[in-house]
Amino acid sequence: MVSIKKNLYAKDQLPTQAAKSLASIIVASVKNRGHCYCALSGGSSPKPMLSALAQENLPWNDVSFLLVDERWSNEASQQNISMITEFVTQTGKQNIDVFSLLLETEFESNLAACEQLAQSLPQQLDLIVLGMGLDGHTASLFPDAEEYQSAMTSSQRYVSVTPPEAPHRRISMSFDWISRARHVALYIPGKDKLSCFETILNQSESISPIKELVLQAPEKLTVFSSED
């Protein structure tokens, strides 16, 4: 198996240490290209890390944030944009670019609007921060979803995925767009997720977008996790 950059910290140190690493990527992107395009994932796991990132001294007006995926729900508590908005509020800064994926009232037209938005952004994003479920999914690329193969091979930037178990239809970055990023950070706190990650890589029969990312672009991937 290919070598992967893994940064393991004590559980209470992980959010701060990961945030500092991501901050350095953001600063370098702005220095080298004048702007940083960063995609963030939702869920509860990254919240402490995002809170730490919000306290970093960054060139916030030169950073644009977009979503790795979004739940098709009318409930703000279920929408990933709510978490990203909270994160931006914690920075205390004004006029930070945040691109929502909830743009229309009907799903298919909304998906088309998301794709149009994505086409206005660089093909190669500077940084994508991913999480991982214990079923091996990342973004909303669920291995057991009917659309999994098409989402993994599509040249579109945003695709539709309907998880068999998890609630809500999803809008997700395609594997193609994720794999093109300059840097991909996999933030998976806790020994259970770290163990799951290692199992996915070591079992030949496992199916996961994480495994495909490791196989196709290992040099872009950095794992942040804890063993406690």
CSV table of N, CA and C in Angstrom, one decimal, residues 15-89:
chain,number,residue,atom,x,y,z
A,15,PRO,N,-7.9,19.2,17.3
A,15,PRO,CA,-8.5,20.3,16.6
A,15,PRO,C,-7.6,21.4,16.3
A,16,THR,N,-6.8,21.8,17.4
A,16,THR,CA,-5.9,23.0,17.3
A,16,THR,C,-4.8,22.7,16.3
A,17,GLN,N,-4.2,21.5,16.4
A,17,GLN,CA,-3.1,21.2,15.5
A,17,GLN,C,-3.5,21.0,14.1
A,18,ALA,N,-4.6,20.4,13.8
A,18,ALA,CA,-5.1,20.3,12.5
A,18,ALA,C,-5.4,21.7,11.9
A,19,ALA,N,-6.0,22.5,12.7
A,19,ALA,CA,-6.4,23.9,12.3
A,19,ALA,C,-5.1,24.7,11.9
A,20,LYS,N,-4.0,24.5,12.6
A,20,LYS,CA,-2.8,25.2,12.3
A,20,LYS,C,-2.2,24.7,11.0
A,21,SER,N,-2.3,23.4,10.7
A,21,SER,CA,-1.8,22.9,9.5
A,21,SER,C,-2.7,23.4,8.3
A,22,LEU,N,-4.0,23.4,8.5
A,22,LEU,CA,-4.8,23.9,7.4
A,22,LEU,C,-4.6,25.4,7.2
A,23,ALA,N,-4.4,26.1,8.3
A,23,ALA,CA,-4.1,27.6,8.1
A,23,ALA,C,-2.9,27.8,7.3
A,24,SER,N,-1.9,27.0,7.5
A,24,SER,CA,-0.6,27.2,6.7
A,24,SER,C,-0.8,27.0,5.3
A,25,ILE,N,-1.7,26.0,4.9
A,25,ILE,CA,-2.0,25.8,3.5
A,25,ILE,C,-2.8,27.0,2.9
A,26,ILE,N,-3.7,27.5,3.7
A,26,ILE,CA,-4.5,28.7,3.2
A,26,ILE,C,-3.6,29.9,3.0
A,27,VAL,N,-2.7,30.1,4.0
A,27,VAL,CA,-1.8,31.3,3.8
A,27,VAL,C,-0.9,31.1,2.6
A,28,ALA,N,-0.3,29.9,2.4
A,28,ALA,CA,0.5,29.6,1.3
A,28,ALA,C,-0.2,29.8,-0.1
A,29,SER,N,-1.5,29.4,-0.1
A,29,SER,CA,-2.3,29.5,-1.3
A,29,SER,C,-2.5,30.9,-1.7
A,30,VAL,N,-2.8,31.8,-0.7
A,30,VAL,CA,-3.0,33.2,-0.9
A,30,VAL,C,-1.7,33.8,-1.4
A,31,LYS,N,-0.6,33.4,-0.7
A,31,LYS,CA,0.7,34.0,-1.1
A,31,LYS,C,1.1,33.6,-2.5
A,32,ASN,N,0.9,32.4,-2.9
A,32,ASN,CA,1.3,31.9,-4.2
A,32,ASN,C,0.4,32.2,-5.3
A,33,ARG,N,-0.9,32.3,-5.1
A,33,ARG,CA,-1.9,32.5,-6.1
A,33,ARG,C,-2.9,33.7,-5.9
A,34,GLY,N,-2.7,34.4,-4.8
A,34,GLY,CA,-3.5,35.5,-4.5
A,34,GLY,C,-4.9,35.2,-3.9
A,35,HIS,N,-5.3,34.0,-3.8
A,35,HIS,CA,-6.6,33.6,-3.3
A,35,HIS,C,-6.5,32.1,-2.9
A,36,CYS,N,-7.4,31.7,-2.0
A,36,CYS,CA,-7.5,30.3,-1.6
A,36,CYS,C,-9.0,29.9,-1.7
A,37,TYR,N,-9.2,28.8,-2.5
A,37,TYR,CA,-10.6,28.2,-2.6
A,37,TYR,C,-10.6,27.0,-1.7
A,38,CYS,N,-11.4,27.0,-0.7
A,38,CYS,CA,-11.4,25.9,0.3
A,38,CYS,C,-12.8,25.3,0.4
A,39,ALA,N,-12.9,24.0,0.3
A,39,ALA,CA,-14.2,23.3,0.5
A,39,ALA,C,-14.2,22.6,1.8
A,40,LEU,N,-15.3,22.8,2.6
A,40,LEU,CA,-15.4,22.3,3.9
A,40,LEU,C,-16.6,21.3,4.0
A,41,SER,N,-16.4,20.3,4.8
A,41,SER,CA,-17.4,19.3,5.1
A,41,SER,C,-18.3,19.6,6.3
A,42,GLY,N,-19.5,19.1,6.3
A,42,GLY,CA,-20.4,19.3,7.4
A,42,GLY,C,-20.3,18.2,8.5
A,43,GLY,N,-21.3,18.1,9.3
A,43,GLY,CA,-21.3,17.1,10.3
A,43,GLY,C,-20.7,17.7,11.6
A,44,SER,N,-20.8,16.9,12.7
A,44,SER,CA,-20.4,17.3,14.0
A,44,SER,C,-18.9,17.2,14.2
A,45,SER,N,-18.2,16.2,13.6
A,45,SER,CA,-16.8,16.0,13.8
A,45,SER,C,-15.9,17.2,13.6
A,46,PRO,N,-16.1,18.0,12.5
A,46,PRO,CA,-15.1,19.1,12.3
A,46,PRO,C,-15.4,20.3,13.1
A,47,LYS,N,-16.5,20.4,13.8
A,47,LYS,CA,-16.8,21.6,14.5
A,47,LYS,C,-15.7,22.2,15.4
A,48,PRO,N,-15.1,21.3,16.3
A,48,PRO,CA,-14.0,21.9,17.2
A,48,PRO,C,-12.8,22.4,16.3
A,49,MET,N,-12.5,21.7,15.3
A,49,MET,CA,-11.4,22.1,14.4
A,49,MET,C,-11.7,23.4,13.7
A,50,LEU,N,-12.9,23.6,13.3
A,50,LEU,CA,-13.3,24.8,12.6
A,50,LEU,C,-13.3,26.0,13.6
A,51,SER,N,-13.7,25.7,14.8
A,51,SER,CA,-13.7,26.7,15.8
A,51,SER,C,-12.3,27.2,16.1
A,52,ALA,N,-11.3,26.3,16.1
A,52,ALA,CA,-9.9,26.6,16.2
A,52,ALA,C,-9.4,27.3,15.0
A,53,LEU,N,-9.8,26.9,13.8
A,53,LEU,CA,-9.4,27.6,12.6
A,53,LEU,C,-9.9,29.0,12.5
A,54,ALA,N,-11.1,29.3,13.1
A,54,ALA,CA,-11.7,30.6,13.1
A,54,ALA,C,-10.8,31.6,13.9
A,55,GLN,N,-10.0,31.1,14.8
A,55,GLN,CA,-9.2,31.9,15.6
A,55,GLN,C,-7.8,32.2,15.0
A,56,GLU,N,-7.5,31.6,13.9
A,56,GLU,CA,-6.2,31.8,13.3
A,56,GLU,C,-6.2,33.2,12.6
A,57,ASN,N,-5.0,33.7,12.5
A,57,ASN,CA,-4.8,35.0,11.8
A,57,ASN,C,-4.6,34.8,10.3
A,58,LEU,N,-5.7,34.8,9.6
A,58,LEU,CA,-5.7,34.4,8.2
A,58,LEU,C,-6.1,35.6,7.3
A,59,PRO,N,-5.7,35.6,6.1
A,59,PRO,CA,-6.2,36.7,5.1
A,59,PRO,C,-7.6,36.4,4.7
A,60,TRP,N,-8.5,36.5,5.6
A,60,TRP,CA,-9.9,36.0,5.4
A,60,TRP,C,-10.5,36.6,4.1
A,61,ASN,N,-10.3,37.8,3.7
A,61,ASN,CA,-10.9,38.4,2.6
A,61,ASN,C,-10.4,37.8,1.3
A,62,ASP,N,-9.3,37.0,1.4
A,62,ASP,CA,-8.8,36.4,0.2
A,62,ASP,C,-9.1,34.9,0.2
A,63,VAL,N,-10.1,34.5,0.9
A,63,VAL,CA,-10.4,33.1,1.0
A,63,VAL,C,-11.9,32.9,0.6
A,64,SER,N,-12.2,31.9,-0.2
A,64,SER,CA,-13.6,31.6,-0.5
A,64,SER,C,-13.9,30.2,0.0
A,65,PHE,N,-15.0,30.0,0.7
A,65,PHE,CA,-15.4,28.7,1.2
A,65,PHE,C,-16.6,28.2,0.4
A,66,LEU,N,-16.5,26.9,0.1
A,66,LEU,CA,-17.7,26.3,-0.5
A,66,LEU,C,-17.9,24.9,0.2
A,67,LEU,N,-19.0,24.3,-0.1
A,67,LEU,CA,-19.3,23.1,0.6
A,67,LEU,C,-19.0,21.8,-0.2
A,68,VAL,N,-18.4,20.8,0.5
A,68,VAL,CA,-18.2,19.5,-0.1
A,68,VAL,C,-19.5,18.9,-0.4
A,69,ASP,N,-20.5,19.0,0.4
A,69,ASP,CA,-21.8,18.4,0.1
A,69,ASP,C,-22.9,19.1,1.0
A,70,GLU,N,-24.1,18.8,0.6
A,70,GLU,CA,-25.2,19.4,1.3
A,70,GLU,C,-26.4,18.5,1.4
A,71,ARG,N,-27.2,18.6,2.4
A,71,ARG,CA,-28.4,17.8,2.6
A,71,ARG,C,-29.6,18.6,2.0
A,72,TRP,N,-30.4,17.9,1.2
A,72,TRP,CA,-31.6,18.6,0.6
A,72,TRP,C,-32.7,18.6,1.7
A,73,SER,N,-32.7,19.6,2.5
A,73,SER,CA,-33.6,19.7,3.7
A,73,SER,C,-34.0,21.1,3.9
A,74,ASN,N,-35.2,21.3,4.4
A,74,ASN,CA,-35.7,22.7,4.7
A,74,ASN,C,-35.3,23.0,6.2
A,75,GLU,N,-34.8,22.1,6.9
A,75,GLU,CA,-34.5,22.3,8.3
A,75,GLU,C,-33.1,22.8,8.4
A,76,ALA,N,-32.9,24.1,8.9
A,76,ALA,CA,-31.6,24.7,9.0
A,76,ALA,C,-30.6,23.8,9.8
A,77,SER,N,-31.1,23.1,10.9
A,77,SER,CA,-30.3,22.3,11.7
A,77,SER,C,-29.7,21.1,10.9
A,78,GLN,N,-30.3,20.7,9.8
A,78,GLN,CA,-29.8,19.6,9.0
A,78,GLN,C,-28.9,20.1,7.8
A,79,GLN,N,-28.8,21.4,7.6
A,79,GLN,CA,-28.1,21.9,6.5
A,79,GLN,C,-26.6,22.2,6.8
A,80,ASN,N,-25.7,21.7,6.0
A,80,ASN,CA,-24.3,22.0,6.3
A,80,ASN,C,-24.0,23.5,6.2
A,81,ILE,N,-24.7,24.2,5.4
A,81,ILE,CA,-24.4,25.7,5.3
A,81,ILE,C,-24.6,26.3,6.6
A,82,SER,N,-25.4,25.8,7.5
A,82,SER,CA,-25.6,26.4,8.8
A,82,SER,C,-24.3,26.3,9.6
A,83,MET,N,-23.6,25.2,9.5
A,83,MET,CA,-22.4,25.0,10.3
A,83,MET,C,-21.3,25.9,9.7
A,84,ILE,N,-21.2,26.0,8.4
A,84,ILE,CA,-20.2,26.9,7.8
A,84,ILE,C,-20.5,28.4,8.1
A,85,THR,N,-21.8,28.7,8.2
A,85,THR,CA,-22.1,30.1,8.5
A,85,THR,C,-21.7,30.4,10.0
A,86,GLU,N,-21.9,29.4,10.9
A,86,GLU,CA,-21.5,29.6,12.3
A,86,GLU,C,-20.0,29.7,12.3
A,87,PHE,N,-19.2,28.9,11.6
A,87,PHE,CA,-17.8,29.0,11.5
A,87,PHE,C,-17.3,30.4,11.1
A,88,VAL,N,-17.9,30.9,10.0
A,88,VAL,CA,-17.5,32.2,9.5
A,88,VAL,C,-17.9,33.3,10.6
A,89,THR,N,-19.0,33.2,11.2
A,89,THR,CA,-19.3,34.1,12.3
A,89,THR,C,-18.3,34.2,13.4
